[in-house]
Short mmCIF file of C-alpha atoms in Angstrom, two decimals:
data_model
loop_
_atom_site.label_atom_id
_atom_site.label_comp_id
_atom_site.label_asym_id
_atom_site.label_seq_id
_atom_site.Cartn_x
_atom_site.Cartn_y
_atom_site.Cartn_z
CA MET A 235 98.63 44.36 82.56
CA ILE A 236 97.20 45.07 85.96
CA THR A 237 93.63 44.67 87.11
CA ASP A 238 91.55 47.60 88.33
CA GLU A 239 91.36 46.06 91.81
CA GLU A 240 95.13 45.62 91.98
CA LEU A 241 95.63 49.19 90.76
CA ALA A 242 93.27 50.53 93.42
CA ARG A 243 95.05 48.55 96.15
CA ARG A 244 98.49 49.73 95.09
CA MET A 245 97.33 53.33 94.81
CA ASP A 246 95.91 53.13 98.33
CA ASP A 247 99.21 51.73 99.61
CA ILE A 248 101.10 54.60 98.03
CA SER A 249 98.71 57.14 99.53
CA LYS A 250 99.11 55.62 103.00
CA SER A 251 102.89 55.48 102.77
CA PHE A 252 102.97 59.07 101.54
CA SER A 253 100.99 60.32 104.53
CA SER A 254 103.17 58.45 107.04
CA THR A 255 106.31 59.86 108.61
CA VAL A 256 108.29 56.84 107.43
CA PHE A 257 107.98 58.08 103.83
CA HIS A 258 110.79 60.56 104.35
CA SER A 259 113.33 57.79 104.88
CA PRO A 260 115.44 56.93 101.79
CA ALA A 261 114.53 53.25 101.99
CA GLN A 262 110.81 53.97 102.02
CA GLN A 263 111.15 56.37 99.10
CA ASP A 264 113.01 53.71 97.11
CA LYS A 265 110.18 51.25 97.75
CA THR A 266 107.55 53.81 96.81
CA LEU A 267 109.37 54.61 93.57
CA ASP A 268 109.42 50.90 92.70
CA LYS A 269 105.66 50.69 93.30
CA ILE A 270 104.94 53.75 91.17
CA THR A 271 107.23 52.50 88.40
CA MET A 272 105.40 49.18 88.35
CA ILE A 273 102.03 50.95 88.11
CA VAL A 274 103.17 53.25 85.30
CA ARG A 275 104.62 50.35 83.32
CA ASN A 276 101.72 47.93 83.70
CA ALA A 277 98.59 50.09 83.93
CA THR A 278 96.91 51.34 80.80
CA LYS A 279 96.39 55.02 80.10
CA LYS A 280 92.66 54.59 80.61
CA GLN A 281 93.19 52.92 83.98
CA LEU A 282 95.49 55.67 85.21
CA GLN A 283 93.14 58.40 84.06
CA SER A 284 90.32 56.81 86.04
CA ARG A 285 92.25 57.70 89.21
CA HIS A 286 93.11 61.20 90.38
CA PRO A 287 96.81 61.93 89.80
CA ARG A 288 97.31 63.64 93.17
CA ALA A 289 98.93 60.76 95.06
CA LEU A 290 101.26 59.57 92.28
CA VAL A 291 102.37 63.03 91.16
CA THR A 292 102.95 64.37 94.67
CA CYS A 293 104.94 61.30 95.70
CA LEU A 294 107.07 61.49 92.57
CA LEU A 295 107.81 65.17 93.14
CA ARG A 296 109.11 64.45 96.62
CA ILE A 297 111.14 61.50 95.39
CA LEU A 298 112.57 63.52 92.50
CA LEU A 299 113.61 66.30 94.86
CA HIS A 300 115.24 63.76 97.17
CA TYR A 301 117.23 62.10 94.39
CA GLU A 302 118.28 65.43 92.93
CA SER A 303 119.65 66.39 96.34
CA VAL A 304 121.42 63.04 96.60
CA LEU A 305 123.14 63.74 93.28
CA HIS A 306 125.16 66.48 94.95
CA MET A 307 126.04 64.51 98.09
CA ASP A 308 129.06 62.42 98.91
CA GLY A 309 128.92 58.87 100.18
CA PHE A 310 127.19 57.16 97.25
CA CYS A 311 128.56 55.70 94.06
CA GLU A 312 128.17 58.25 91.32
CA TRP A 313 126.65 55.81 88.84
CA LYS A 314 124.12 54.66 91.43
CA ARG A 315 123.05 58.21 92.23
CA ARG A 316 122.60 58.97 88.55
CA ARG A 317 120.65 55.76 87.94
CA LYS A 318 118.22 56.44 90.78
CA PHE A 319 117.60 59.98 89.58
CA ARG A 320 117.17 58.83 85.96
CA VAL A 321 114.65 56.17 86.98
CA ALA A 322 112.62 58.70 88.98
CA ARG A 323 112.75 61.27 86.17
CA ASP A 324 111.73 58.77 83.47
CA CYS A 325 108.90 57.54 85.67
CA TYR A 326 107.67 61.12 86.13
CA HIS A 327 107.75 61.79 82.38
CA SER A 328 105.92 58.55 81.64
CA LEU A 329 103.29 59.42 84.21
CA LEU A 330 102.77 62.83 82.61
CA LYS A 331 102.33 61.24 79.18
CA SER A 332 99.68 58.95 80.64
CA TYR A 333 97.67 61.80 82.14
CA LEU A 334 98.19 64.58 79.61
CA PRO A 335 96.50 66.24 77.88
CA GLU A 336 93.22 64.70 79.07
CA LYS A 337 93.92 65.35 82.76
CA SER A 338 95.96 68.54 82.32
CA ARG A 339 93.96 70.57 84.81
CA GLU A 340 94.18 67.95 87.57
CA VAL A 341 97.92 67.43 87.04
CA VAL A 342 98.67 71.16 87.00
CA GLU A 343 96.62 71.83 90.12
CA THR A 344 98.35 68.94 91.88
CA ILE A 345 101.83 70.23 91.00
CA VAL A 346 101.05 73.82 91.99
CA GLU A 347 99.47 72.59 95.21
CA ALA A 348 102.60 70.60 96.00
CA VAL A 349 104.86 73.54 95.19
CA TYR A 350 102.78 75.72 97.51
CA HIS A 351 102.08 73.42 100.47
CA GLU A 352 105.38 71.53 100.41
CA ARG A 353 107.19 74.85 99.85
CA LEU A 354 109.03 73.38 96.89
CA TRP A 355 109.35 76.92 95.51
CA LYS A 356 112.50 77.17 97.61
CA PHE A 357 114.13 74.96 94.96
CA GLU A 358 113.66 77.21 91.93
CA THR A 359 115.64 75.16 89.42
CA PHE A 360 113.84 71.99 90.43
CA CYS A 361 110.44 73.68 90.09
CA PHE A 362 111.35 75.05 86.67
CA GLU A 363 112.33 71.59 85.42
CA VAL A 364 109.12 70.09 86.79
CA MET A 365 106.99 72.77 85.14
CA TYR A 366 108.92 72.65 81.89
CA SER A 367 108.33 68.90 81.69
CA LEU A 368 104.63 69.70 81.50
CA LEU A 369 105.23 71.92 78.48
CA ASP A 370 107.23 69.20 76.74
CA VAL A 371 104.25 66.86 76.93
CA SER A 372 101.40 69.38 76.65
CA PRO A 373 102.38 72.95 75.65
CA VAL A 374 98.89 74.29 76.35
CA SER A 375 99.41 73.56 80.05
CA VAL A 376 101.19 76.88 80.61
CA GLY A 377 97.89 78.74 80.72
CA LEU A 378 96.60 76.33 83.35
CA ILE A 379 99.82 76.75 85.34
CA ILE A 380 99.48 80.53 85.37
CA HIS A 381 95.81 80.43 86.34
CA ALA A 382 96.58 77.94 89.12
CA VAL A 383 99.38 80.14 90.46
CA TRP A 384 97.17 83.24 90.24
CA ASN A 385 94.48 81.40 92.22
CA LYS A 386 97.01 80.74 94.96
CA LEU A 387 98.23 84.34 94.96
CA THR A 388 94.72 85.63 95.54
CA LEU A 389 94.10 83.42 98.58
CA PRO A 390 93.49 85.61 101.64
CA GLU A 391 95.61 83.39 103.89
CA ILE A 392 98.72 83.27 101.70
CA GLY A 393 101.88 84.73 103.20
CA VAL A 394 104.27 87.17 101.57
CA GLU A 395 107.12 84.66 101.42
CA ASP A 396 104.95 81.97 99.82
CA ALA A 397 103.52 84.44 97.31
CA ARG A 398 106.94 85.65 96.24
CA GLY A 399 108.17 82.09 95.95
CA LEU A 400 105.31 81.13 93.65
CA VAL A 401 105.92 84.14 91.41
CA ARG A 402 109.62 83.31 91.16
CA VAL A 403 108.68 79.86 89.91
CA LEU A 404 107.14 81.48 86.84
CA TYR A 405 110.12 83.69 85.93
CA GLU A 406 112.11 81.19 83.90
CA LEU A 407 109.06 79.37 82.59
CA LEU A 408 107.59 82.51 81.02
CA ASP A 409 110.99 83.45 79.66
CA VAL A 410 111.12 80.41 77.36
CA TYR A 411 107.49 79.74 76.47
CA VAL A 412 106.27 81.01 73.10
CA TRP A 413 102.59 81.85 73.37
CA PRO A 414 100.19 80.67 70.65
CA ALA A 415 97.98 83.22 68.93
CA THR A 416 94.75 82.06 70.58
CA GLN A 417 91.95 83.60 72.59
CA ASP A 418 93.07 81.60 75.63
CA THR A 419 96.38 83.43 75.48
CA VAL A 420 94.58 86.78 75.48
CA ALA A 421 92.48 85.69 78.48
CA THR A 422 95.62 84.64 80.36
CA ILE A 423 97.37 87.93 79.58
CA GLU A 424 94.36 89.95 80.68
CA ARG A 425 94.24 88.12 83.98
CA MET A 426 97.96 88.71 84.45
CA LEU A 427 97.42 92.40 83.75
CA GLY A 428 94.53 92.50 86.20
CA LEU A 429 96.67 91.04 88.97
CA PHE A 430 99.51 93.44 88.13
CA HIS A 431 97.07 96.36 88.28
CA ALA A 432 95.75 95.18 91.65
CA SER A 433 99.29 94.82 93.01
CA ILE A 434 100.08 98.42 92.06
CA ILE A 435 96.97 99.69 93.83
CA ALA A 436 97.76 97.59 96.90
CA ARG A 437 101.35 98.85 96.92
CA LEU A 438 100.36 102.52 96.66
CA THR A 439 97.65 102.07 99.29
CA THR A 440 100.19 100.53 101.65
CA ILE A 441 102.62 103.40 101.09
CA PHE A 442 99.88 105.96 101.69
CA ASP A 443 98.65 104.23 104.85
CA SER A 444 102.16 103.93 106.27
CA SER A 445 102.89 107.62 105.64
CA SER A 446 99.57 108.79 107.09
CA SER A 447 99.94 106.69 110.25
CA ALA A 448 103.64 107.09 110.87
CA SER A 449 103.18 107.37 114.62
CA LEU A 450 101.23 104.12 114.86
CA VAL A 451 102.61 100.60 114.74
CA PRO A 452 102.82 99.76 111.02
CA SER A 453 100.81 96.76 109.91
CA PRO A 454 102.44 94.21 107.61
CA PRO A 455 101.72 94.87 103.92
CA PRO A 456 99.31 92.53 102.13
CA PRO A 457 100.99 89.88 99.96
CA LEU A 458 99.70 91.46 96.75
CA ALA A 459 101.47 94.72 97.55
CA SER A 460 104.79 92.87 97.72
CA LEU A 461 104.35 91.18 94.34
CA LYS A 462 104.50 94.21 92.07
CA LYS A 463 108.14 93.72 91.06
CA GLY A 464 107.74 89.99 90.58
CA LEU A 465 104.61 90.35 88.47
CA GLU A 466 106.37 92.98 86.38
CA VAL A 467 109.16 90.50 85.62
CA CYS A 468 106.55 87.90 84.67
CA LEU A 469 104.88 90.38 82.34
CA ARG A 470 108.13 91.39 80.68
CA ASN A 471 109.18 87.78 80.16
CA THR A 472 105.76 87.05 78.71
CA MET A 473 105.88 90.00 76.33
CA LYS A 474 109.11 88.72 74.79
CA HIS A 475 107.17 85.82 73.27
CA LEU A 476 103.86 87.40 72.30
CA SER A 477 102.66 88.12 68.80
CA ASN A 478 102.10 91.69 67.63
CA ASP A 479 98.35 91.54 68.17
CA GLN A 480 98.77 90.19 71.68
CA LEU A 481 101.27 92.91 72.54
CA LEU A 482 98.68 95.46 71.49
CA VAL A 483 96.35 93.98 74.12
CA VAL A 484 98.95 94.89 76.76
CA VAL A 485 99.43 98.36 75.27
CA GLN A 486 95.69 98.98 75.14
CA HIS A 487 95.07 97.98 78.76
CA MET A 488 97.95 100.03 80.15
CA CYS A 489 97.03 103.08 78.08
CA SER A 490 93.49 102.86 79.44
CA TRP A 491 94.92 102.76 82.98
CA THR A 492 96.85 105.94 82.24
CA VAL A 493 93.86 108.02 81.13
CA ALA A 494 91.37 106.56 83.63
CA ALA A 495 89.65 109.01 85.96
CA GLY A 496 91.57 109.67 89.16
CA THR A 497 94.89 108.37 87.84
CA THR A 498 97.87 109.95 89.60
CA ASP A 499 101.45 110.39 88.48
CA GLU A 500 102.56 107.97 91.20
CA PHE A 501 100.32 105.30 89.71
CA VAL A 502 101.60 105.90 86.17
CA LEU A 503 105.21 105.70 87.35
CA GLU A 504 104.60 102.18 88.64
CA PHE A 505 103.95 100.72 85.18
CA GLY A 506 105.16 103.33 82.69
CA SER A 507 108.40 101.52 81.87
CA THR A 508 106.51 98.26 81.35
CA LEU A 509 104.17 99.98 78.89
CA GLU A 510 107.17 101.38 77.03
CA PHE A 511 108.69 97.90 76.89
CA ALA A 512 105.51 96.49 75.36
CA ALA A 513 105.51 99.21 72.69
CA TYR A 514 109.24 98.73 72.08
CA THR A 515 108.80 94.97 71.62
CA HIS A 516 106.00 95.43 69.09
CA GLN A 517 107.08 95.29 65.45
CA ALA A 518 105.01 97.81 63.53
CA ASP A 519 103.99 97.42 59.92
CA LEU A 520 101.00 99.38 58.66
CA TYR A 521 99.91 102.03 61.13
CA GLU A 522 96.26 101.15 60.74
CA GLN A 523 97.10 97.73 62.19
CA THR A 524 99.24 99.04 65.04
CA LEU A 525 97.43 102.26 65.95
CA THR A 526 94.02 100.63 66.14
CA PRO A 527 90.74 102.56 66.57
CA THR A 528 90.98 101.76 70.29
CA ILE A 529 94.67 102.44 70.92
CA PHE A 530 95.15 105.59 68.85
CA PRO A 531 92.55 107.74 70.69
CA LEU A 532 94.00 106.58 74.01
CA LEU A 533 97.49 107.61 72.91
CA MET A 534 96.22 110.97 71.71
CA ARG A 535 94.60 111.57 75.10
CA MET A 536 97.91 110.74 76.73
CA VAL A 537 99.92 112.98 74.40
CA GLY A 538 97.55 115.91 74.90
CA SER A 539 97.21 115.36 78.65
CA SER A 540 97.73 118.20 81.08
CA SER A 541 99.90 115.85 83.15
CA ARG A 542 103.53 116.27 82.20
CA LEU A 543 104.31 112.63 82.95
CA THR A 544 101.33 111.24 81.05
CA SER A 545 102.11 113.36 77.99
CA LEU A 546 105.74 112.27 78.10
CA LEU A 547 104.76 108.61 78.35
CA GLY A 548 102.21 108.93 75.54
CA ASN A 549 104.81 110.42 73.22
CA ARG A 550 107.36 107.74 74.00
CA VAL A 551 104.88 104.91 73.47
CA LEU A 552 103.73 106.46 70.20
CA GLN A 553 107.33 106.76 69.04
CA TYR A 554 108.09 103.10 69.72
CA LEU A 555 104.96 102.08 67.80
CA MET A 556 105.85 104.31 64.84
CA ASP A 557 109.63 104.02 64.58
CA ARG A 558 109.97 101.31 61.95
CA LYS A 559 113.33 102.56 60.63
CA ASP A 560 115.07 103.07 64.00
CA ASN A 561 115.46 106.82 63.62
CA ARG A 562 114.32 107.73 67.11
CA ALA A 563 117.79 108.34 68.55
CA ILE A 564 118.59 110.91 65.84
CA PHE A 565 115.79 113.19 67.00
CA ASP A 566 116.82 113.46 70.63
CA THR A 567 117.07 117.26 70.46
CA PRO A 568 116.34 119.96 67.85
CA ARG A 569 119.04 120.63 65.28
CA ILE A 570 119.36 122.25 61.87
CA PHE A 571 119.22 119.74 59.01
CA PHE A 572 121.43 121.53 56.53
CA GLU A 573 121.10 121.11 52.81
CA HIS A 574 123.47 118.66 51.05
CA THR A 575 124.56 117.04 54.33
CA ARG A 576 124.77 113.27 54.72
CA LEU A 577 122.85 111.94 57.71
CA ASP A 578 122.39 108.47 59.11
CA LEU A 579 118.69 108.97 58.61
CA ARG A 580 116.58 106.23 57.04
CA VAL A 581 113.57 107.72 55.29
CA ALA A 582 110.78 105.22 54.73
CA GLN A 583 108.95 104.62 51.50
CA CYS A 584 105.58 106.28 51.79
CA ARG A 585 102.72 103.80 51.62
CA LYS A 586 99.26 104.86 50.63
CA GLU A 587 97.71 103.05 53.61
CA ASP A 588 99.81 105.09 56.05
CA ARG A 589 99.08 108.29 54.20
CA LEU A 590 95.36 107.55 54.34
CA PHE A 591 95.65 106.80 58.06
CA PHE A 592 97.11 110.23 58.79
CA LYS A 593 94.55 111.88 56.55
CA LEU A 594 91.76 110.32 58.58
CA HIS A 595 93.30 111.28 61.93
CA ARG A 596 95.03 114.51 60.97
CA GLU A 597 92.85 116.80 63.11
CA LEU A 598 93.11 114.68 66.27
CA LEU A 599 96.87 114.27 65.82
CA HIS A 600 97.36 117.99 65.20
CA ASP A 601 95.35 119.03 68.25
CA SER A 602 97.02 116.49 70.55
CA LEU A 603 100.56 117.40 69.50
CA LEU A 604 99.78 121.11 69.77
CA LYS A 605 98.39 120.60 73.29
CA SER A 606 101.49 118.66 74.24
CA LEU A 607 103.76 121.44 72.99
CA ILE A 608 101.76 124.29 74.52
CA ASN A 609 101.05 122.65 77.87
CA HIS A 610 104.59 121.47 78.52
CA MET A 611 106.86 123.83 76.60
CA ASP A 612 108.51 124.85 79.87
CA SER A 613 109.81 121.29 80.28
CA ARG A 614 112.77 120.67 78.01
CA MET A 615 112.32 116.90 78.24
CA ASN A 616 108.68 117.10 77.16
CA LEU A 617 109.45 119.55 74.37
CA GLU A 618 112.22 117.37 72.95
CA THR A 619 110.07 114.25 73.22
CA THR A 620 107.16 115.80 71.33
CA TYR A 621 109.64 117.14 68.77
CA CYS A 622 110.86 113.57 68.27
CA THR A 623 107.29 112.40 67.63
CA VAL A 624 106.79 115.07 64.98
CA CYS A 625 110.06 114.19 63.25
CA LEU A 626 109.24 110.48 63.19
CA ILE A 627 105.95 111.22 61.44
CA ALA A 628 107.87 113.23 58.85
CA VAL A 629 110.36 110.44 58.05
CA GLU A 630 107.99 107.48 58.36
CA VAL A 631 105.30 108.90 56.05
CA PRO A 632 107.24 111.21 53.71
CA CYS A 633 104.56 112.69 51.49
CA GLY A 634 103.17 116.10 50.68
CA PHE A 635 100.25 115.65 53.04
CA THR A 636 102.29 114.97 56.17
CA ALA A 637 104.79 117.68 55.22
CA ALA A 638 101.98 120.21 54.93
CA ALA A 639 100.32 118.99 58.13
CA LEU A 640 103.54 119.33 60.12
CA VAL A 641 104.31 122.76 58.67
CA CYS A 642 100.78 123.74 59.65
CA LEU A 643 101.46 122.51 63.19
CA ALA A 644 104.72 124.46 63.35
CA MET A 645 103.10 127.65 62.05
CA ASN A 646 100.24 127.41 64.56
CA LEU A 647 102.74 126.86 67.36
CA GLN A 648 104.77 129.88 66.25
CA GLU A 649 101.67 132.07 66.15
CA ILE A 650 100.67 131.06 69.67
CA ILE A 651 104.15 131.68 71.06
CA LEU A 652 104.42 135.08 69.40
CA GLN A 653 101.08 136.11 70.88
CA GLN A 654 101.91 134.98 74.40
CA GLN A 655 103.82 137.50 76.47
CA ASN A 656 104.07 135.60 79.75
CA ASN A 657 106.61 132.97 78.69
CA ARG A 658 110.17 133.04 79.92
CA VAL A 659 112.69 134.03 77.26
CA GLU A 660 114.41 130.65 77.45
CA VAL A 661 111.13 128.82 76.87
CA ALA A 662 110.28 130.90 73.80
CA CYS A 663 113.78 130.34 72.42
CA HIS A 664 113.42 126.59 72.86
CA VAL A 665 110.12 126.54 70.98
CA HIS A 666 111.37 128.66 68.07
CA ALA A 667 114.47 126.46 67.78
CA THR A 668 112.19 123.43 67.66
CA ILE A 669 110.06 124.98 64.92
CA ILE A 670 112.97 125.78 62.62
CA SER A 671 114.40 122.30 63.18
CA ILE A 672 111.13 120.75 62.00
CA MET A 673 111.06 123.03 58.96
CA SER A 674 114.63 122.16 57.98
CA LEU A 675 113.93 118.43 58.39
CA ILE A 676 110.98 118.62 56.01
CA CYS A 677 113.17 120.42 53.49
CA TRP A 678 115.92 117.80 53.88
CA ILE A 679 113.54 114.86 53.44
CA HIS A 680 111.84 116.20 50.32
CA LYS A 681 114.81 118.15 48.88
CA ALA A 682 112.60 121.22 48.72
CA GLU A 683 115.04 123.72 47.20
CA VAL A 684 112.80 126.79 47.25
CA PHE A 685 111.59 126.07 50.77
CA TYR A 686 115.18 125.35 51.81
CA SER A 687 116.35 128.75 50.59
CA TYR A 688 113.63 130.39 52.67
CA VAL A 689 114.53 128.37 55.78
CA ASN A 690 118.24 129.09 55.26
CA ARG A 691 117.51 132.79 54.97
CA ILE A 692 115.81 132.77 58.37
CA VAL A 693 118.62 130.67 59.86
CA MET A 694 121.23 133.17 58.67
CA GLU A 695 119.16 136.15 59.79
CA ARG A 696 118.84 134.63 63.23
CA ALA A 697 122.52 133.72 63.33
CA GLN A 698 123.36 137.40 62.93
CA TRP A 699 120.72 139.05 65.09
CA ALA A 700 119.12 136.36 67.27
CA PRO A 701 121.21 133.17 67.54
CA HIS A 702 119.18 132.18 70.59
CA LEU A 703 116.28 131.35 68.24
CA ASN A 704 118.33 128.69 66.43
CA PRO A 705 119.24 125.23 67.71
CA PRO A 706 120.81 123.90 69.79
CA ILE A 707 118.56 124.74 72.71
CA GLN A 708 120.37 125.77 75.87
CA SER A 709 119.50 125.96 79.53
CA GLN A 710 120.76 129.53 79.73
CA TYR A 711 121.41 132.15 77.06
CA ASN A 712 123.90 135.01 77.01
CA PHE A 713 122.59 137.93 75.00
CA ALA A 714 124.87 140.46 73.29
CA LEU A 715 123.99 144.13 72.98
CA HIS A 716 123.08 143.81 69.31
CA HIS A 717 120.86 140.75 69.77
CA VAL A 718 117.22 141.30 68.92
CA LEU A 719 114.91 140.35 71.78
CA TRP A 720 111.68 141.59 70.22
CA ASN A 721 109.57 139.85 67.58
CA LYS A 722 111.28 141.15 64.48
CA PRO A 723 109.29 139.79 61.47
CA GLU A 724 112.39 138.79 59.48
CA LEU A 725 113.32 136.31 62.20
CA PHE A 726 110.16 134.23 61.95
CA PHE A 727 108.27 132.25 59.35
CA ILE A 728 105.58 133.91 57.25
CA ASP A 729 102.50 131.99 56.24
CA TRP A 730 102.53 132.68 52.51
CA GLU A 731 106.25 131.96 52.22
CA ALA A 732 105.72 128.53 53.78
CA ARG A 733 102.78 127.92 51.45
CA TYR A 734 104.85 128.84 48.44
CA GLY A 735 107.77 126.64 49.47
CA LEU A 736 105.48 123.63 49.83
CA TRP A 737 103.71 124.38 46.58
CA LYS A 738 106.98 124.55 44.64
CA CYS A 739 108.04 121.21 46.09
CA PHE A 740 104.83 119.23 45.63
CA ARG A 741 103.04 121.03 42.80
CA LEU A 742 103.62 118.16 40.33
CA THR A 743 102.58 115.36 42.70
CA ASP A 744 99.99 116.17 45.34
CA SER A 745 99.78 119.94 45.32
CA HIS A 746 96.20 119.94 46.54
CA ASP A 747 97.10 118.05 49.72
CA SER A 748 100.24 120.04 50.41
CA THR A 749 98.82 123.54 50.12
CA SER A 750 95.31 123.27 51.47
CA LEU A 751 96.45 122.62 55.03
CA ILE A 752 98.47 125.77 55.65
CA VAL A 753 96.10 128.16 57.36
#
């Protein structure tokens, strides 16, 4: 045991020796370590917690760094080097156990302050081990660490090099920490997202200012503008260990950034891949749980956006959130799904909850997908991406309702294209090839024999007179003299024939749902 007066005296001695220049000598550090070890061994937890941990923790960090460096030097006995380092490390761990979790905030702030002011971030492995020791004793400390680092990053006087160093400290830590499903985690993620958003704005502002004042002497960029890449790595490492609900928080925030007023394509490009990664990491179950009342309207606004990039991103995010059977790669481009062919296509079992979800949102989904197809049909990438979304709906919720809804979408698209006269021939060919691919997929999924015979009849008619209307879509078409380039009725789908094909397929199950949608 040690008295309070003796503890106070020894703590004062350590503080004085730490502030002196003599502290940096190996002999003085050995003496200081002995003093700290004696305090940790003899003082009670209550006594230690009555004193601020700044002096002890900061001294131990310096001593630990010194002994770790000595480990890799020549001139000392190997066993002696290891013993010194082990004593310092054990003393540090014991000190943490005495202070945590009651003094977590003070300890974390002290460590981050030391990493910042002493520039310990130059030793990334050392900093990771120091931070990870905190998690071993008190796992909840990671939120405090992140908030403390964020506070440093937002200081007006921080330099670019220091800011980048602090962010690098978090890389490995966030890559191994599994976040608990708590509200504190959500608050930490939202603050991380806010800083990432601010860094994107600062970066784009810097680029704009430098381009508009090219003749002037360029001013150094603010630290936040230089942190975009580092914060993105932190976000990605964090998302690897988030629960599904927490990942949806990331998706929701980034989708709202995309459709916010004044958003530019340059801004969306800065975080689009990160949003896709969040959606890809999410493991979907029921769509009503994934496509929440907040997220689904945002995604529909993205899909139906007049911006080609935003629509493309919205489709890709929606696909990742829907693709439970990993079929996305199969629908990379329109193709004919021929009858009696074996495909590496995994059709899901239709669940009534998913079917009800699409019933409730059928009109919004139809309008958004149709806008996406009409607005961006001249972009092959956009057309193929929206086609993939439609196909995923067909295989993930294989019921009469979705089949009828998608046939309705295809028929409406065909009607619009046939009425428009200002489209390039190649664009119209791409759209018609997409439509017949969707029709053949629905036939293949549901083994709709009557509908299949109708689709096959159009395929064969086109093969003879208008092969450019069948998949695969091409960048350039060569037309023969006998090819039909006008809207010959036999080459396109007729409304009542599509109705009849659906009715024959679903008349014994859900005929009301399957026929009432074709208009």
